[in-house]
PDB file of N, CA and C in Angstrom:
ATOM      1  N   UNK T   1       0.843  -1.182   0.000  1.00 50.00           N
ATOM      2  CA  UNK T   1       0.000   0.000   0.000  1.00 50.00           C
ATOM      3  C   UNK T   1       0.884   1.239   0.000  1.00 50.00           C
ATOM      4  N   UNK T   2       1.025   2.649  -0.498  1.00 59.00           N
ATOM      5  CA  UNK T   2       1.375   3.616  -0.974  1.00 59.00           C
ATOM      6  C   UNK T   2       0.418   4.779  -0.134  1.00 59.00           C
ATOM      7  N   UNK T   3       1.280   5.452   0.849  1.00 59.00           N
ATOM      8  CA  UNK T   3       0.404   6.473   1.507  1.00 59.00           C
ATOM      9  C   UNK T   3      -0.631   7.356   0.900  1.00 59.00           C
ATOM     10  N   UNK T   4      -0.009   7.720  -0.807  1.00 54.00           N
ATOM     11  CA  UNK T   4      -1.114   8.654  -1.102  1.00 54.00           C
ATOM     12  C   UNK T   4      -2.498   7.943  -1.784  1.00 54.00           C
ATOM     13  N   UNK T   5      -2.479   6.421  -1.444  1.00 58.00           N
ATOM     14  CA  UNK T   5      -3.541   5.522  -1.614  1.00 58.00           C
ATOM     15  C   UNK T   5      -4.707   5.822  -0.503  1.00 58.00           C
ATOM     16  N   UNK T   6      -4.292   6.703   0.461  1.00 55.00           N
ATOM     17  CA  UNK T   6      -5.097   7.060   1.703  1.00 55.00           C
ATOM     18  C   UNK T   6      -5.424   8.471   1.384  1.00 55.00           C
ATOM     19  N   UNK T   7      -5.329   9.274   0.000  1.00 58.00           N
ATOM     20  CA  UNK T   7      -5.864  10.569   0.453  1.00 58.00           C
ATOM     21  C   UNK T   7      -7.057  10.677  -0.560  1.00 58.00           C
ATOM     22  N   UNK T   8      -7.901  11.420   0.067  1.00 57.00           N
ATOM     23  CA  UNK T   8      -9.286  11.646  -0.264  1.00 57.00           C
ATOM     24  C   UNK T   8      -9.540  11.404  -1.655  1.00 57.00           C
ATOM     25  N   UNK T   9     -10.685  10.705  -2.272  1.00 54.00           N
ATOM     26  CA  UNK T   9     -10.212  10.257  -3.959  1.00 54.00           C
ATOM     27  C   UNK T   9      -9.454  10.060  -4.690  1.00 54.00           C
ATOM     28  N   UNK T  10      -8.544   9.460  -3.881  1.00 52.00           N
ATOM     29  CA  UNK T  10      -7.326   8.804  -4.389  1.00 52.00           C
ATOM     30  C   UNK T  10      -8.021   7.342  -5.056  1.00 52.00           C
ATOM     31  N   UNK T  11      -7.059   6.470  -6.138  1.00 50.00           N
ATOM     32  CA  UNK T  11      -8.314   5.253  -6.979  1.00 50.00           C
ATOM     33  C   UNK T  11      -7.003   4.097  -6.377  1.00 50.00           C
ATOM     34  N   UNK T  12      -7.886   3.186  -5.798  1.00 50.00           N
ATOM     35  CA  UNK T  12      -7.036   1.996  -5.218  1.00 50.00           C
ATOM     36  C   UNK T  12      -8.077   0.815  -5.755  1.00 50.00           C
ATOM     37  N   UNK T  13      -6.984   0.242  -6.631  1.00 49.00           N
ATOM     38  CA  UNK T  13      -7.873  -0.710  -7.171  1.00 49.00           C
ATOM     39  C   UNK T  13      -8.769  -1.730  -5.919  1.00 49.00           C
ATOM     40  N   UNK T  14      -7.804  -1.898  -5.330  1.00 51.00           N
ATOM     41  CA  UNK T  14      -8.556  -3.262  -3.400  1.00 51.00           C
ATOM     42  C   UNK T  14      -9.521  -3.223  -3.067  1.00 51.00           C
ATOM     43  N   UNK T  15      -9.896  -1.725  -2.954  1.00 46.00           N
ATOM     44  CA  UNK T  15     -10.866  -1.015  -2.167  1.00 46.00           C
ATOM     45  C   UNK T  15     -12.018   0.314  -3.206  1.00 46.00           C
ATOM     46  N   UNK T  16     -11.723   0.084  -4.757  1.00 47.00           N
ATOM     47  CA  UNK T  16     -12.683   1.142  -5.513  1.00 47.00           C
ATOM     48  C   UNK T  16     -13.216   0.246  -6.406  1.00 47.00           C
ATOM     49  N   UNK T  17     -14.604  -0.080  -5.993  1.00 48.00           N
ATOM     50  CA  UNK T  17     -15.636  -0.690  -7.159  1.00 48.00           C
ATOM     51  C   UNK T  17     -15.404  -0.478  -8.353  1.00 48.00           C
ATOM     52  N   UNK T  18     -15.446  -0.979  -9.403  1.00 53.00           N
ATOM     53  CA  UNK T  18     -15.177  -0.838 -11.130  1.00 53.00           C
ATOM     54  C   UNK T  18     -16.077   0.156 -11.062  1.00 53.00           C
ATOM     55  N   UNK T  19     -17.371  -0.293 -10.833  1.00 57.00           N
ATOM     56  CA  UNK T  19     -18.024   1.026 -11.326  1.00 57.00           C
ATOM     57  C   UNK T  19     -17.616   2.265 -11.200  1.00 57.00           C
ATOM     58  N   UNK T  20     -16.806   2.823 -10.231  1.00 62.00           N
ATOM     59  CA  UNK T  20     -15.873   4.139 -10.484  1.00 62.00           C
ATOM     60  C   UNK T  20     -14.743   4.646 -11.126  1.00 62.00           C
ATOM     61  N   UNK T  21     -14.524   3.248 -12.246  1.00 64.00           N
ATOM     62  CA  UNK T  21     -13.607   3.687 -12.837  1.00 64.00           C
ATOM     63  C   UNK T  21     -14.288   4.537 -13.919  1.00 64.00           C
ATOM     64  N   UNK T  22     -13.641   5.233 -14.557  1.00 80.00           N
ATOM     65  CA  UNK T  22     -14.068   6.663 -15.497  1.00 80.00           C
ATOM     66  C   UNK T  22     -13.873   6.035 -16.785  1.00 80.00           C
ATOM     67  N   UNK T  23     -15.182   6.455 -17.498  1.00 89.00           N
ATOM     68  CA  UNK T  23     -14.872   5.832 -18.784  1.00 89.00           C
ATOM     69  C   UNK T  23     -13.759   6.252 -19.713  1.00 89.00           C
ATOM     70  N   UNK T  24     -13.300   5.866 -20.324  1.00 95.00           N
ATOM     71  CA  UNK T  24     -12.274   5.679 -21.600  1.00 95.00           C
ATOM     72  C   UNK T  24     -12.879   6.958 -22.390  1.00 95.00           C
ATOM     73  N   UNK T  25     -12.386   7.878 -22.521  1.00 96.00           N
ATOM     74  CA  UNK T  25     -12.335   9.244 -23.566  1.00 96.00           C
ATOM     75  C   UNK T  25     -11.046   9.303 -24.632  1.00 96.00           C
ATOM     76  N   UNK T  26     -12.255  10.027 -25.683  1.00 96.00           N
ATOM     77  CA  UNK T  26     -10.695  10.052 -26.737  1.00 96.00           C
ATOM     78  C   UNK T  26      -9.345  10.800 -26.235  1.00 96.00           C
ATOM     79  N   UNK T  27      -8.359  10.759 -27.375  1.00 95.00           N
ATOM     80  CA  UNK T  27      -7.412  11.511 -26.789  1.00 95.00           C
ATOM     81  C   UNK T  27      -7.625  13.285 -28.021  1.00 95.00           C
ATOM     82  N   UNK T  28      -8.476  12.952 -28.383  1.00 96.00           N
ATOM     83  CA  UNK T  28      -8.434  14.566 -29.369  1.00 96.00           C
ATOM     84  C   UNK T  28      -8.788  15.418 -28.901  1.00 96.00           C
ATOM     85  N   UNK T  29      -7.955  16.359 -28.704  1.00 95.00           N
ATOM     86  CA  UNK T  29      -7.901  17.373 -27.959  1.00 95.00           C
ATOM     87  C   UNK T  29      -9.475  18.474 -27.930  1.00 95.00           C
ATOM     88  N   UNK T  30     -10.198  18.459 -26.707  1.00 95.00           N
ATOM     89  CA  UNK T  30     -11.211  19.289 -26.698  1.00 95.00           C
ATOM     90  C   UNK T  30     -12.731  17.652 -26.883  1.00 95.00           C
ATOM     91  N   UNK T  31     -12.187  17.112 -27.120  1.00 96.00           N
ATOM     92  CA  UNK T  31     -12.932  15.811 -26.888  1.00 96.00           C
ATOM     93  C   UNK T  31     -13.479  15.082 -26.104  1.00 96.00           C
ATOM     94  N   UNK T  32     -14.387  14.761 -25.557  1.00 96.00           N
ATOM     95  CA  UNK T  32     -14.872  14.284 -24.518  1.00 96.00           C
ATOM     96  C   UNK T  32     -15.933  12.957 -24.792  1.00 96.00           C
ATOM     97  N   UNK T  33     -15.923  12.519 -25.967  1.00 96.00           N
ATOM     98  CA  UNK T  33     -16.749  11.418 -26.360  1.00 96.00           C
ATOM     99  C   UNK T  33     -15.778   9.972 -25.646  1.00 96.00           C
ATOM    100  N   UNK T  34     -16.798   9.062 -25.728  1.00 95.00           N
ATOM    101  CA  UNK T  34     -16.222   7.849 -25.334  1.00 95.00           C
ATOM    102  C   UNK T  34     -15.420   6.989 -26.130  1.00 95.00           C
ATOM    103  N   UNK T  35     -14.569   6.536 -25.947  1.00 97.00           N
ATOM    104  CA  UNK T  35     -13.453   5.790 -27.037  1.00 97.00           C
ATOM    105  C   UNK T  35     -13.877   4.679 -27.842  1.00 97.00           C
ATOM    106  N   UNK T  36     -13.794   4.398 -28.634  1.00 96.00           N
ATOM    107  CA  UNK T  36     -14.057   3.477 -29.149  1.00 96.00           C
ATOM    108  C   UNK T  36     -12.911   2.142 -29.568  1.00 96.00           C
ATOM    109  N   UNK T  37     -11.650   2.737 -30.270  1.00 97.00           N
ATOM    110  CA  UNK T  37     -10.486   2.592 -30.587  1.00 97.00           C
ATOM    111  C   UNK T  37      -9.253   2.998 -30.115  1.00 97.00           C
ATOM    112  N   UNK T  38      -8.280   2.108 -30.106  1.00 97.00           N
ATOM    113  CA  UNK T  38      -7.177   3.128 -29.716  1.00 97.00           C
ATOM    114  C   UNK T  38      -6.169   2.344 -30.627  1.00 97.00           C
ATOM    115  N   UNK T  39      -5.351   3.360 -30.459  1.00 98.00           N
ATOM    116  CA  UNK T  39      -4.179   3.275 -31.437  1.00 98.00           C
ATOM    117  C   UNK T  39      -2.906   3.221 -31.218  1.00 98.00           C
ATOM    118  N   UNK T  40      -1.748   2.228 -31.524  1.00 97.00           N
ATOM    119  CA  UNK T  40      -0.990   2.292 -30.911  1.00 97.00           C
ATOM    120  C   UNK T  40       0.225   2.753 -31.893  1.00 97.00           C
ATOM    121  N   UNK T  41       1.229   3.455 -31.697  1.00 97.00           N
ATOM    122  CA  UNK T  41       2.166   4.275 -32.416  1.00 97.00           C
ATOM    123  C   UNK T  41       3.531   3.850 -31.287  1.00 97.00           C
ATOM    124  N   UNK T  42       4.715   4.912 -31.774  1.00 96.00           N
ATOM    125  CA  UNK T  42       5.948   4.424 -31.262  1.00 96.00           C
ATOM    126  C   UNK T  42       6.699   5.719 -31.612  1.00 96.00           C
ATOM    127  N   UNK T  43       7.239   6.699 -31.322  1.00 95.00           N
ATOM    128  CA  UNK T  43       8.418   7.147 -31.886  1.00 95.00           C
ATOM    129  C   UNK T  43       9.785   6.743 -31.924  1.00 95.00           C
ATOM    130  N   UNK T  44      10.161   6.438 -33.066  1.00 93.00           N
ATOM    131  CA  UNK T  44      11.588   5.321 -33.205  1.00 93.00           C
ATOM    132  C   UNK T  44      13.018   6.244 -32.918  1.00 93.00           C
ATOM    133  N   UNK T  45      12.544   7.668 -32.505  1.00 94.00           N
ATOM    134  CA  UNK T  45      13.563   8.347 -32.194  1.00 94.00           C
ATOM    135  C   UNK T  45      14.197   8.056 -30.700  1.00 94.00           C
ATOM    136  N   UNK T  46      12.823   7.548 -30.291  1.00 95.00           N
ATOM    137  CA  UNK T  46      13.027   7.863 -28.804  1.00 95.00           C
ATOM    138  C   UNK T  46      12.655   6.703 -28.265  1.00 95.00           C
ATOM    139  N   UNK T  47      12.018   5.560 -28.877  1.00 93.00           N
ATOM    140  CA  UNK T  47      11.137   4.078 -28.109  1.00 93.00           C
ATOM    141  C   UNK T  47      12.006   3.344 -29.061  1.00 93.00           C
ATOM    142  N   UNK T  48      12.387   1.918 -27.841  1.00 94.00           N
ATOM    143  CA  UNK T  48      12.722   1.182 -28.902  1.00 94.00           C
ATOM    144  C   UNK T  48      11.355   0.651 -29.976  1.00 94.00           C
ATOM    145  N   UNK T  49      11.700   0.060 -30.536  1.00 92.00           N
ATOM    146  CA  UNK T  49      10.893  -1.408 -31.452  1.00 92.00           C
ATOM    147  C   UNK T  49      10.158  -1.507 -30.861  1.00 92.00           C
ATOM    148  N   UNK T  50       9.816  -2.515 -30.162  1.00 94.00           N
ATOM    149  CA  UNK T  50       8.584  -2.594 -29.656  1.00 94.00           C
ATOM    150  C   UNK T  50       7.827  -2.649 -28.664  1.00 94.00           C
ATOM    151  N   UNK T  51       8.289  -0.634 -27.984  1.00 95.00           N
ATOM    152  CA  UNK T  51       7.507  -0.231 -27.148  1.00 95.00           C
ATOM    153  C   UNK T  51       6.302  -0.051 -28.162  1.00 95.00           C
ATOM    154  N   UNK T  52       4.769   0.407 -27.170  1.00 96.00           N
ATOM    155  CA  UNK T  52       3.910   0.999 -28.063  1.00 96.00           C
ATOM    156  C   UNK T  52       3.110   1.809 -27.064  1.00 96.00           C
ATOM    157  N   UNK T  53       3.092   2.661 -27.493  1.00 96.00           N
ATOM    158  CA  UNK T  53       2.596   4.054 -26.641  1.00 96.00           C
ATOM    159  C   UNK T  53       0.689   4.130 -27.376  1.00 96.00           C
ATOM    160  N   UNK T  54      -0.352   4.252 -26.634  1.00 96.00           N
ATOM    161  CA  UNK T  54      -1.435   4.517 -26.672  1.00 96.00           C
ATOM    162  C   UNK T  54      -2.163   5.937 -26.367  1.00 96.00           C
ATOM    163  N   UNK T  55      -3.168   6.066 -27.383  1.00 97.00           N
ATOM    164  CA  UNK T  55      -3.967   7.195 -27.820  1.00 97.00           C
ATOM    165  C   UNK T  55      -5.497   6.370 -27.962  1.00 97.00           C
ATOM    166  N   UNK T  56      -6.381   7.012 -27.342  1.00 97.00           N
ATOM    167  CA  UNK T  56      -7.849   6.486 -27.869  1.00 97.00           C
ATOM    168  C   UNK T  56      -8.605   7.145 -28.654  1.00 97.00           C
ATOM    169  N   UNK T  57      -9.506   6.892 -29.325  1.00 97.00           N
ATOM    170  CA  UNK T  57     -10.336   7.824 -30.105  1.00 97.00           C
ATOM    171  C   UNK T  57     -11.777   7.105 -29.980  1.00 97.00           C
ATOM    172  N   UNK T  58     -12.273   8.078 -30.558  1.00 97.00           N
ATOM    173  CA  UNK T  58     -14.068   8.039 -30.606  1.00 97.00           C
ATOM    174  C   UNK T  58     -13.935   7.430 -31.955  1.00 97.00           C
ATOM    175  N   UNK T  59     -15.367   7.177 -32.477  1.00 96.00           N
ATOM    176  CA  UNK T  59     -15.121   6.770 -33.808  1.00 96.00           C
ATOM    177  C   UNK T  59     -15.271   7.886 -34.859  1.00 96.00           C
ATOM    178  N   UNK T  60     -15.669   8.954 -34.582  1.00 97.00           N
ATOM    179  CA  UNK T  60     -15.473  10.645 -35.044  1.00 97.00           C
ATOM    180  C   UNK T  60     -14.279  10.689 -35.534  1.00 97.00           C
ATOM    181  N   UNK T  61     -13.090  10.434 -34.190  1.00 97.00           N
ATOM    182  CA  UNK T  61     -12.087  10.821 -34.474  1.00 97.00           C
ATOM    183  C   UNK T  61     -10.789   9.820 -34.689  1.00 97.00           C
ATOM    184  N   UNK T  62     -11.559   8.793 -35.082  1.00 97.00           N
ATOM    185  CA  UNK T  62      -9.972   7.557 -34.809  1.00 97.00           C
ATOM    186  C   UNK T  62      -9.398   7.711 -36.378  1.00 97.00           C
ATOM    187  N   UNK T  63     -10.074   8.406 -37.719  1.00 97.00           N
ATOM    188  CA  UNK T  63      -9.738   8.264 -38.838  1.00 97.00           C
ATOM    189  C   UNK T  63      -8.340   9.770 -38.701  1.00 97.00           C
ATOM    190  N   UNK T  64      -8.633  10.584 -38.075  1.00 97.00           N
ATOM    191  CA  UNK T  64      -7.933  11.740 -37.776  1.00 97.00           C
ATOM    192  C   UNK T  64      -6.823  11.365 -36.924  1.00 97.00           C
ATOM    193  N   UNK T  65      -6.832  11.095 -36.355  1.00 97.00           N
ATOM    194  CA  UNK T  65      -5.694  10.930 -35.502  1.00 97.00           C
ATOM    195  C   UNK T  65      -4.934   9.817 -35.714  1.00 97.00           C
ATOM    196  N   UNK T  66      -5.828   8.426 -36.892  1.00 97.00           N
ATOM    197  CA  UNK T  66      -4.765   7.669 -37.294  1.00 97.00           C
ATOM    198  C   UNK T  66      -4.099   8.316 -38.675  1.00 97.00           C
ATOM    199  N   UNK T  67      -4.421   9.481 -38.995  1.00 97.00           N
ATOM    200  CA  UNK T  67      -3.683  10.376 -40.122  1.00 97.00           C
ATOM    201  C   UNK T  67      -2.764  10.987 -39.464  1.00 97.00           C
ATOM    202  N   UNK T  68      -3.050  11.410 -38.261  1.00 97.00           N
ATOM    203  CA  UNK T  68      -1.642  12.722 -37.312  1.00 97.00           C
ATOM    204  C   UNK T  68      -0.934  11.294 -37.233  1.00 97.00           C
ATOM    205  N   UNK T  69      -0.990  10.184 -37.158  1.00 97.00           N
ATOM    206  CA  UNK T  69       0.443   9.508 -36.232  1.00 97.00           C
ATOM    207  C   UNK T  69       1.104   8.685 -37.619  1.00 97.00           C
ATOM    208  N   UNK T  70       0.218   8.837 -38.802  1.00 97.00           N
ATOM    209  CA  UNK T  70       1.005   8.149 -40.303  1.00 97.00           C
ATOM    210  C   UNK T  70       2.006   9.219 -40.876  1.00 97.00           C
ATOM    211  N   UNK T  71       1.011  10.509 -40.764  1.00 97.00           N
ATOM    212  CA  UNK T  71       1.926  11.399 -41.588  1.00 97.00           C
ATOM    213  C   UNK T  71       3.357  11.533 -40.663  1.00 97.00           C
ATOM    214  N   UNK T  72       3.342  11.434 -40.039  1.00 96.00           N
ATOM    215  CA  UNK T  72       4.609  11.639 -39.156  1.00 96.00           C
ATOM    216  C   UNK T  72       5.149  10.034 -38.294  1.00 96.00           C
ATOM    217  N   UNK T  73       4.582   9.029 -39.188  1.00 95.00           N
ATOM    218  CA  UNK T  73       5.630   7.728 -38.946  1.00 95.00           C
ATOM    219  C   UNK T  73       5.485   7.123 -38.163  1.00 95.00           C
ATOM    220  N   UNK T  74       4.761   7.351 -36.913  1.00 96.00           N
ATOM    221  CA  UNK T  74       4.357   6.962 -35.801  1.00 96.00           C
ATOM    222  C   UNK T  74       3.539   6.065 -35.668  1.00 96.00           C
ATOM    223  N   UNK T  75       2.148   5.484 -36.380  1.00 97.00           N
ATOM    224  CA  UNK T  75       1.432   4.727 -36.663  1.00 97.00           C
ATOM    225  C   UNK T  75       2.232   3.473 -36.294  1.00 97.00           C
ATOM    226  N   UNK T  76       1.662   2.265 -35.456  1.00 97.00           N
ATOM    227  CA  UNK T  76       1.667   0.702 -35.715  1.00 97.00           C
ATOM    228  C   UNK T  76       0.745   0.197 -35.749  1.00 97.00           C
ATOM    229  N   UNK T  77      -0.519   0.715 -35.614  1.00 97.00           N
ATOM    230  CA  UNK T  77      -1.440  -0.127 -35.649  1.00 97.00           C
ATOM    231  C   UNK T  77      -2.820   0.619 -34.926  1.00 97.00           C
ATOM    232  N   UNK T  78      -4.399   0.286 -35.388  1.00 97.00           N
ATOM    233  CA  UNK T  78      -5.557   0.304 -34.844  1.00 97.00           C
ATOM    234  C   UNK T  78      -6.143  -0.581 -34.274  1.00 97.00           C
ATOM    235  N   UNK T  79      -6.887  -0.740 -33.119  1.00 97.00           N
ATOM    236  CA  UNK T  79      -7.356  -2.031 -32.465  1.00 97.00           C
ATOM    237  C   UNK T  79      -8.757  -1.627 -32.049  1.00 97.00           C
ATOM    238  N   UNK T  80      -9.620  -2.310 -32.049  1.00 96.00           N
ATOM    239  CA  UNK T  80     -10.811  -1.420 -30.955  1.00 96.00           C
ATOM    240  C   UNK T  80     -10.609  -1.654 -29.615  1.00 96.00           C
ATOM    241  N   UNK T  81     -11.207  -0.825 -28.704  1.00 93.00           N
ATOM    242  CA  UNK T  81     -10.769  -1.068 -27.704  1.00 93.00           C
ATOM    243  C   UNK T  81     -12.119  -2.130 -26.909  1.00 93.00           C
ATOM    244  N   UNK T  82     -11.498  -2.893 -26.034  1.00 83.00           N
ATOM    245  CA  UNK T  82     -12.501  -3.866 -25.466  1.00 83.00           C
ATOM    246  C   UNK T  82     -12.488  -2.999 -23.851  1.00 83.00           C
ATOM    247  N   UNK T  83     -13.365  -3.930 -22.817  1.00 73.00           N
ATOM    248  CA  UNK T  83     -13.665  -3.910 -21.529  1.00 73.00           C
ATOM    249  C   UNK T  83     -12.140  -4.375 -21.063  1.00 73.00           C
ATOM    250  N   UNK T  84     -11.860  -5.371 -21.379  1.00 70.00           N
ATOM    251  CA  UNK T  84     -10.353  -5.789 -20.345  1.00 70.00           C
ATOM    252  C   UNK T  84      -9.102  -4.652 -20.759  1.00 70.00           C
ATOM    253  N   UNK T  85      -9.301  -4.007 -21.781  1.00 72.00           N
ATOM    254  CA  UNK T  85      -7.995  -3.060 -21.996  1.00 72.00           C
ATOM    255  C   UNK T  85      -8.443  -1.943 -21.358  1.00 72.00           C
ATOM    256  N   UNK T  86      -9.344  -1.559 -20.899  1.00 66.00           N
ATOM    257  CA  UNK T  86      -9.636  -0.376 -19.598  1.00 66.00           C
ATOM    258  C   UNK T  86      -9.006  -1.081 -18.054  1.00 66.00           C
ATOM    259  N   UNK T  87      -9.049  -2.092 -17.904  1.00 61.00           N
ATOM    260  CA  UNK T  87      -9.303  -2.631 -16.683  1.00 61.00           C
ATOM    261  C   UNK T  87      -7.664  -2.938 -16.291  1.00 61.00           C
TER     262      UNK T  87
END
């Protein structure tokens, strides 16, 4: 246990019902819809191979933001997102 697991709305998995976990929102900026997809990218400047760094999107916005992470190389891949990849 981790002391700041004791301060006021702090999220401890042991002791916080799922139901308070917060749903999954895109990552596009000013966005607040629920995710649908997420996407996983890498910058090879800075991650090896095969780290993979995650972004979610709505389905509004998963065609957009899998364009921001192609044009600039970053892209590995789209997945939808399920219940166990929140959890």
């Amino acid at each position: 246990m981790n002391i700041f697991d004791m301060l006021p709305g702090a999220h401890n998995p042991e002791t916080t019902p799922a139901a308070d976990t917060p749903e999954p929102i895109c990552s596009r900026k000013g966005c607040r819809a629920a995710a649908t997809q997420q996407l996983l990218w890498n910058n090879p400047k800075i991650h090896t191979p095969e780290r993979r760094k995650i972004w979610l999107a709505c389905s509004e916005h998963v065609a957009w933001l899998e364009d921001y992470l192609q044009s600039r190389s970053l892209w590995k891949e789209t997945l939808p997102l399920s219940p166990k990849d929140v959890a």
